[in-house]
PDB file of C-alpha atoms in Angstrom:
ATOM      1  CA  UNK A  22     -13.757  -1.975  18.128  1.00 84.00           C
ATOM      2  CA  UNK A  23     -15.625  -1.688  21.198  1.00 85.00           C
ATOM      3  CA  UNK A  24     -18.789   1.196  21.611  1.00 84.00           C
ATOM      4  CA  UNK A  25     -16.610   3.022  24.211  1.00 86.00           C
ATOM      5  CA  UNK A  26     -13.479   3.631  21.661  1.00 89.00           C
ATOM      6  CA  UNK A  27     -15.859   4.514  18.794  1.00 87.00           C
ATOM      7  CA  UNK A  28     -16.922   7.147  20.862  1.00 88.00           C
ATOM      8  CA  UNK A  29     -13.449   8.147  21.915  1.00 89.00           C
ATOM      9  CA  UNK A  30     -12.410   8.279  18.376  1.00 91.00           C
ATOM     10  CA  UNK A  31     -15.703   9.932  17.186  1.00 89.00           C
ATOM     11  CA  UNK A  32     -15.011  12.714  19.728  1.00 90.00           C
ATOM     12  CA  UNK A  33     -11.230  12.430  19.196  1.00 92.00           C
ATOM     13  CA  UNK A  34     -11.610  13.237  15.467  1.00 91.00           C
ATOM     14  CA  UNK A  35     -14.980  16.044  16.108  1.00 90.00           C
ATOM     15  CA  UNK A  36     -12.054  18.129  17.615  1.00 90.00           C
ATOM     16  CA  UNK A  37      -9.390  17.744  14.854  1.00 87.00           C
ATOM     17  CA  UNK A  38      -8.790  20.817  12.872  1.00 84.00           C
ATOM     18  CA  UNK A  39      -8.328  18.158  10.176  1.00 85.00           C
ATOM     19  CA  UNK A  40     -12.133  18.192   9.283  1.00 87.00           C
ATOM     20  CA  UNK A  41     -14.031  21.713   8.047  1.00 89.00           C
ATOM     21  CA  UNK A  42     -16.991  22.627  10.331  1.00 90.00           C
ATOM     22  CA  UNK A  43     -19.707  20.697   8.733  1.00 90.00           C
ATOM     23  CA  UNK A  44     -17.488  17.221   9.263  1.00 90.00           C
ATOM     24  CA  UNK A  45     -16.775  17.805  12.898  1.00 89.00           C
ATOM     25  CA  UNK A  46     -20.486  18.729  13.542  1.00 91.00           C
ATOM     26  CA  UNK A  47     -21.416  15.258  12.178  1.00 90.00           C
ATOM     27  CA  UNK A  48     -18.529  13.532  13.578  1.00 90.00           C
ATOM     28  CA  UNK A  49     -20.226  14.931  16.751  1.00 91.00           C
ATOM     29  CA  UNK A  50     -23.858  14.300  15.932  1.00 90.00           C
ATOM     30  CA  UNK A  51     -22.416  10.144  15.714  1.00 89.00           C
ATOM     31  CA  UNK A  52     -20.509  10.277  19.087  1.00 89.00           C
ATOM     32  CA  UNK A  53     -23.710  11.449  20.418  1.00 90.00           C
ATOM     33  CA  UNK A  54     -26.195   8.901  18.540  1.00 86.00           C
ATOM     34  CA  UNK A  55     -23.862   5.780  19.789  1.00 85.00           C
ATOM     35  CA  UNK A  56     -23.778   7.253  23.263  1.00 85.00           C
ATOM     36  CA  UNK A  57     -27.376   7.451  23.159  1.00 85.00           C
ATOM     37  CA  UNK A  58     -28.034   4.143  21.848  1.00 82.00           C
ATOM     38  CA  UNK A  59     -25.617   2.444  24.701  1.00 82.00           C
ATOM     39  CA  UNK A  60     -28.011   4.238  27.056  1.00 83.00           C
ATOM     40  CA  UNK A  61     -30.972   3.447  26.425  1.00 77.00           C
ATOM     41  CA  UNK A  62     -29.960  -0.366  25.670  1.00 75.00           C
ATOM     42  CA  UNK A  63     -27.764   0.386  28.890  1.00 79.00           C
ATOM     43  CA  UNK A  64     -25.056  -1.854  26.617  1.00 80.00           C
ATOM     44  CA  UNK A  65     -21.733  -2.530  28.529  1.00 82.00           C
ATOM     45  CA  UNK A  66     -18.978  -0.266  27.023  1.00 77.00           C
ATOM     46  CA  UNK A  67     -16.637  -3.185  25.690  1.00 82.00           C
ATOM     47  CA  UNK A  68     -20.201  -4.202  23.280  1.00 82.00           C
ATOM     48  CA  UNK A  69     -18.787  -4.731  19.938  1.00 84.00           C
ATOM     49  CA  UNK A  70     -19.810  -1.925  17.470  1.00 82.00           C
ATOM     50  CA  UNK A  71     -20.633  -4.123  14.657  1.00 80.00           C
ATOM     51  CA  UNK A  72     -22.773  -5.809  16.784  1.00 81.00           C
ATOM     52  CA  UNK A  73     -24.786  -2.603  16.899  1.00 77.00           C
ATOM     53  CA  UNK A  74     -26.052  -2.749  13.210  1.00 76.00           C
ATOM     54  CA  UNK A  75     -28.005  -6.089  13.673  1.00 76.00           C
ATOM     55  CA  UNK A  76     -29.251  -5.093  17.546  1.00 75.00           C
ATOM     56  CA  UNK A  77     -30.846  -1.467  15.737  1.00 73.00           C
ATOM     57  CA  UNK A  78     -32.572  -3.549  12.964  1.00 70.00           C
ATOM     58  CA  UNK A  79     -33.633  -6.243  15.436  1.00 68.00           C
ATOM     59  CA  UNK A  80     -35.408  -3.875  18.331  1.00 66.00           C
ATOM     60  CA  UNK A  81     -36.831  -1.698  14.789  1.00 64.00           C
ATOM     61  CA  UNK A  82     -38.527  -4.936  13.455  1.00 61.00           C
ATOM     62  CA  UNK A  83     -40.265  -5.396  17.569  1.00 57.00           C
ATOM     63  CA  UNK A  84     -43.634  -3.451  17.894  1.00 60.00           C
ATOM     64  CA  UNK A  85     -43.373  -1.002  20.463  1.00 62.00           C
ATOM     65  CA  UNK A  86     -45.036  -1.897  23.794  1.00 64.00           C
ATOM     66  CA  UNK A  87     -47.543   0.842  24.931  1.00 64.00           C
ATOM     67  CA  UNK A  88     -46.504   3.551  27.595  1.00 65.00           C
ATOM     68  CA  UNK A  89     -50.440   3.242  29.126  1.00 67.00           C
ATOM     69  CA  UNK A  90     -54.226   2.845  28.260  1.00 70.00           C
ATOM     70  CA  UNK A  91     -56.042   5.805  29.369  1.00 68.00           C
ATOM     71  CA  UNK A  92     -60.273   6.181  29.440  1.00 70.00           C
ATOM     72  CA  UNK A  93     -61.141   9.635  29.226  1.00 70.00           C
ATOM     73  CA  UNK A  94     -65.048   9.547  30.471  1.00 68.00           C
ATOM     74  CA  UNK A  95     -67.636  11.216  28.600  1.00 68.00           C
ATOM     75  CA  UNK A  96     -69.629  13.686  30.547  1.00 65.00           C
ATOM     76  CA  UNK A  97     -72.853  12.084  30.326  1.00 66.00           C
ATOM     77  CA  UNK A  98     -71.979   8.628  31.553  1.00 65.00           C
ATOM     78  CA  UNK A  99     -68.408   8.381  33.338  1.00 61.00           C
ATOM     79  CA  UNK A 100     -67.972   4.259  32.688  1.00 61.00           C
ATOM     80  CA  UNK A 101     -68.392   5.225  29.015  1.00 65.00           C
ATOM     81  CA  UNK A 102     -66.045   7.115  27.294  1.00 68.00           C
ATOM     82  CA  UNK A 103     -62.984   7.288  24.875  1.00 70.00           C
ATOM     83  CA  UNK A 104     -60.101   4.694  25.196  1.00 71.00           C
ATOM     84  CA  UNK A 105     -56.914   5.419  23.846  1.00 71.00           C
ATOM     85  CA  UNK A 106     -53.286   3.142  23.974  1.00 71.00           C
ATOM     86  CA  UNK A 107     -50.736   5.769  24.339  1.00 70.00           C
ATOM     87  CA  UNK A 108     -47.111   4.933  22.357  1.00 67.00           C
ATOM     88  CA  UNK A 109     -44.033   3.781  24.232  1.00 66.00           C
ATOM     89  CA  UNK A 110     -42.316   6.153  22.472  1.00 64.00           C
ATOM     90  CA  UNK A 111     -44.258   9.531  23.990  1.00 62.00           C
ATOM     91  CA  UNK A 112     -44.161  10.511  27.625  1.00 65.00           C
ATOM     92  CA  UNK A 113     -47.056   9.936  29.789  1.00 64.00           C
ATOM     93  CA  UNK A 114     -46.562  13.307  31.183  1.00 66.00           C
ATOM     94  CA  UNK A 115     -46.535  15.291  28.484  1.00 66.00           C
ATOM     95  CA  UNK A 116     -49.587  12.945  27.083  1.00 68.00           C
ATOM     96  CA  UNK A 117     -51.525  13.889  30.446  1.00 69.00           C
ATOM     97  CA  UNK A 118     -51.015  17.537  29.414  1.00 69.00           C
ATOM     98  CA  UNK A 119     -52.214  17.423  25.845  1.00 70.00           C
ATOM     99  CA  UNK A 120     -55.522  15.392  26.638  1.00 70.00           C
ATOM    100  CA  UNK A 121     -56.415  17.914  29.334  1.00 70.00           C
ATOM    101  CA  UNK A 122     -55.895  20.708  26.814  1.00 69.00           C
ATOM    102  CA  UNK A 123     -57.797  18.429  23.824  1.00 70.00           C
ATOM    103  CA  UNK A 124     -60.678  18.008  26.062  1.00 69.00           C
ATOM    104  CA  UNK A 125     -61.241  21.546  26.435  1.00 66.00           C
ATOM    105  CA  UNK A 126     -60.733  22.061  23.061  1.00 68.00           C
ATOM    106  CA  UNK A 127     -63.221  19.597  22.340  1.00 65.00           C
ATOM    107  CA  UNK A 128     -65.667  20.234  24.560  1.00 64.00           C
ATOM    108  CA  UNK A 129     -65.836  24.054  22.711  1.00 65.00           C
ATOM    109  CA  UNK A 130     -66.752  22.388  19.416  1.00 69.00           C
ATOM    110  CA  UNK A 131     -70.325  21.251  17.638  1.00 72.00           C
ATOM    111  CA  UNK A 132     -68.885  17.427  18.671  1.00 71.00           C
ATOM    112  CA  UNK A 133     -66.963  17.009  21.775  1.00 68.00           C
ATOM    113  CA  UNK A 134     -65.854  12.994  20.943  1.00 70.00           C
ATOM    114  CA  UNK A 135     -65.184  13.627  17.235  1.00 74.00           C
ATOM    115  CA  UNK A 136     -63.287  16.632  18.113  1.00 74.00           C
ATOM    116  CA  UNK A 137     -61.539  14.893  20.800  1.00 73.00           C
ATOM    117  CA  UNK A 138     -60.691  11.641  18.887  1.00 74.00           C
ATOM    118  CA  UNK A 139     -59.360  13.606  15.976  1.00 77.00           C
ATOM    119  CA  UNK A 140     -56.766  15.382  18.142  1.00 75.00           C
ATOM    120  CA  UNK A 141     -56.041  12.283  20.168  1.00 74.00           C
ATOM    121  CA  UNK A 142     -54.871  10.554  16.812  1.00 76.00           C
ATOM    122  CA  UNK A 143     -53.214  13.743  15.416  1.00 75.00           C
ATOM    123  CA  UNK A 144     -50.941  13.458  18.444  1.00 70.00           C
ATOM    124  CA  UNK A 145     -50.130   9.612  18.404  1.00 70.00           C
ATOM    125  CA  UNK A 146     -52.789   7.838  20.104  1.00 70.00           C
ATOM    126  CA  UNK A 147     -54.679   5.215  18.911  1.00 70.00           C
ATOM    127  CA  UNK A 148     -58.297   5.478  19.856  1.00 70.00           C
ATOM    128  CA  UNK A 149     -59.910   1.807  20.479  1.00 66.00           C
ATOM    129  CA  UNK A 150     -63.468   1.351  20.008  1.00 58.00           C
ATOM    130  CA  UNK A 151     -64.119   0.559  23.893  1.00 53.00           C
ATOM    131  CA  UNK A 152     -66.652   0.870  26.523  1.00 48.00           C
ATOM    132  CA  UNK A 153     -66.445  -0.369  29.594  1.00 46.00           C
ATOM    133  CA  UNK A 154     -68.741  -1.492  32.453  1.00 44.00           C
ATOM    134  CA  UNK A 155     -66.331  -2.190  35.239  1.00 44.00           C
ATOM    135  CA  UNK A 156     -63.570   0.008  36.805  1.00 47.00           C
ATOM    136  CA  UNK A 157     -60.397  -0.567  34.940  1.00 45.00           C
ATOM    137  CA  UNK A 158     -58.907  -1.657  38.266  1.00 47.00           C
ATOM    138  CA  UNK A 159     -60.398  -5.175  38.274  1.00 48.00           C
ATOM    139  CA  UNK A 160     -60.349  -5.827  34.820  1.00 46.00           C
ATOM    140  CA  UNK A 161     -58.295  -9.075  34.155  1.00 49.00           C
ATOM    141  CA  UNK A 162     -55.601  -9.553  31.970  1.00 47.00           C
ATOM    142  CA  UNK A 163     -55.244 -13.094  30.359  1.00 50.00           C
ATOM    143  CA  UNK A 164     -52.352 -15.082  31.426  1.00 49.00           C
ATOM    144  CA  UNK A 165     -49.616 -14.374  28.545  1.00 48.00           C
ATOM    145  CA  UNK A 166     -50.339 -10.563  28.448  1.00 46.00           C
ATOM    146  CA  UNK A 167     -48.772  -8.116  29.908  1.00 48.00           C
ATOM    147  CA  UNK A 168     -50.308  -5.401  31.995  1.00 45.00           C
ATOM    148  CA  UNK A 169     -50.276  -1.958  31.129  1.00 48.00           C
ATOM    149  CA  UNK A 170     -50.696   0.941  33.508  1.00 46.00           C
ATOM    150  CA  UNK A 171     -54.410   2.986  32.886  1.00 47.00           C
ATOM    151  CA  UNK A 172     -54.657   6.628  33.351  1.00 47.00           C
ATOM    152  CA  UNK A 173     -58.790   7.733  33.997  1.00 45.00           C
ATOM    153  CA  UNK A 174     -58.916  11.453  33.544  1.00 46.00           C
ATOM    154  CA  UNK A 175     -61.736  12.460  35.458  1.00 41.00           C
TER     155      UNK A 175
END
């Protein structure tokens, strides 16, 4: 069976008056998790379903590549500063947002870059011990690697 009829069926049977409530809301909930995962693979609709078991445990067992690398400059010295790799998983926009609002935060208590790495990492981001002495726009990635966009809040 072929994503595209297990979705047809899924739906097909989330409509039947054969199933209480509770049934056809779950019925539902998997028509809507398989149409999400052919998404965001962007699988073809005839991709085998059972195929879809060992393609989920493959891309879970992959680390995720990270969405950016931002520096948020300290106020004393702008080329110093915190770094932080932002997830793949979280939106850079809504990121953006949160570190604005964390650096204010920060800024309000008895240690601005403790208080501002403790709220980076309580909302994903992993803060790398990093200074830098060049702008992040010549710094040179070694062949193999793969470049990741940098946000500099300043």
């Amino acid at each position: 069976m072929n994503l595209k009829d297990l979705e047809f069926t899924a739906e097909r049977l989330a409509n039947a008056t054969l199933f209480g409530e509770g049934e056809r809301e779950a019925l539902k909930t998997a028509r809507d998790l398989i149409a999400a995962l052919r998404a965001a693979n962007d699988l073809p609709a005839d991709f085998q379903a059972k195929d879809l078991v060992s393609l989920i445990w493959e891309k879970s067992q992959l680390p995720q590549a990270p969405a950016a690398v931002i520096h948020i400059p300290s106020a004393g010295d702008p080329e110093k500063g915190i770094h932080a790799v932002v997830p793949g998983g979280l939106g850079i926009n809504a990121v953006i947002g949160t570190v604005i609002h964390a650096t204010f935060d920060a800024n309000a208590q008895d240690n601005p870059p403790a208080a501002l790495r403790k709220t980076l990492e309580a909302i994903g981001l992993t803060v790398v011990p990093a200074h830098t002495t060049m702008p992040w726009d010549r710094l040179e990635i070694p062949a193999g690697e793969h470049a990741t966009p940098v946000a500099t809040f300043n």
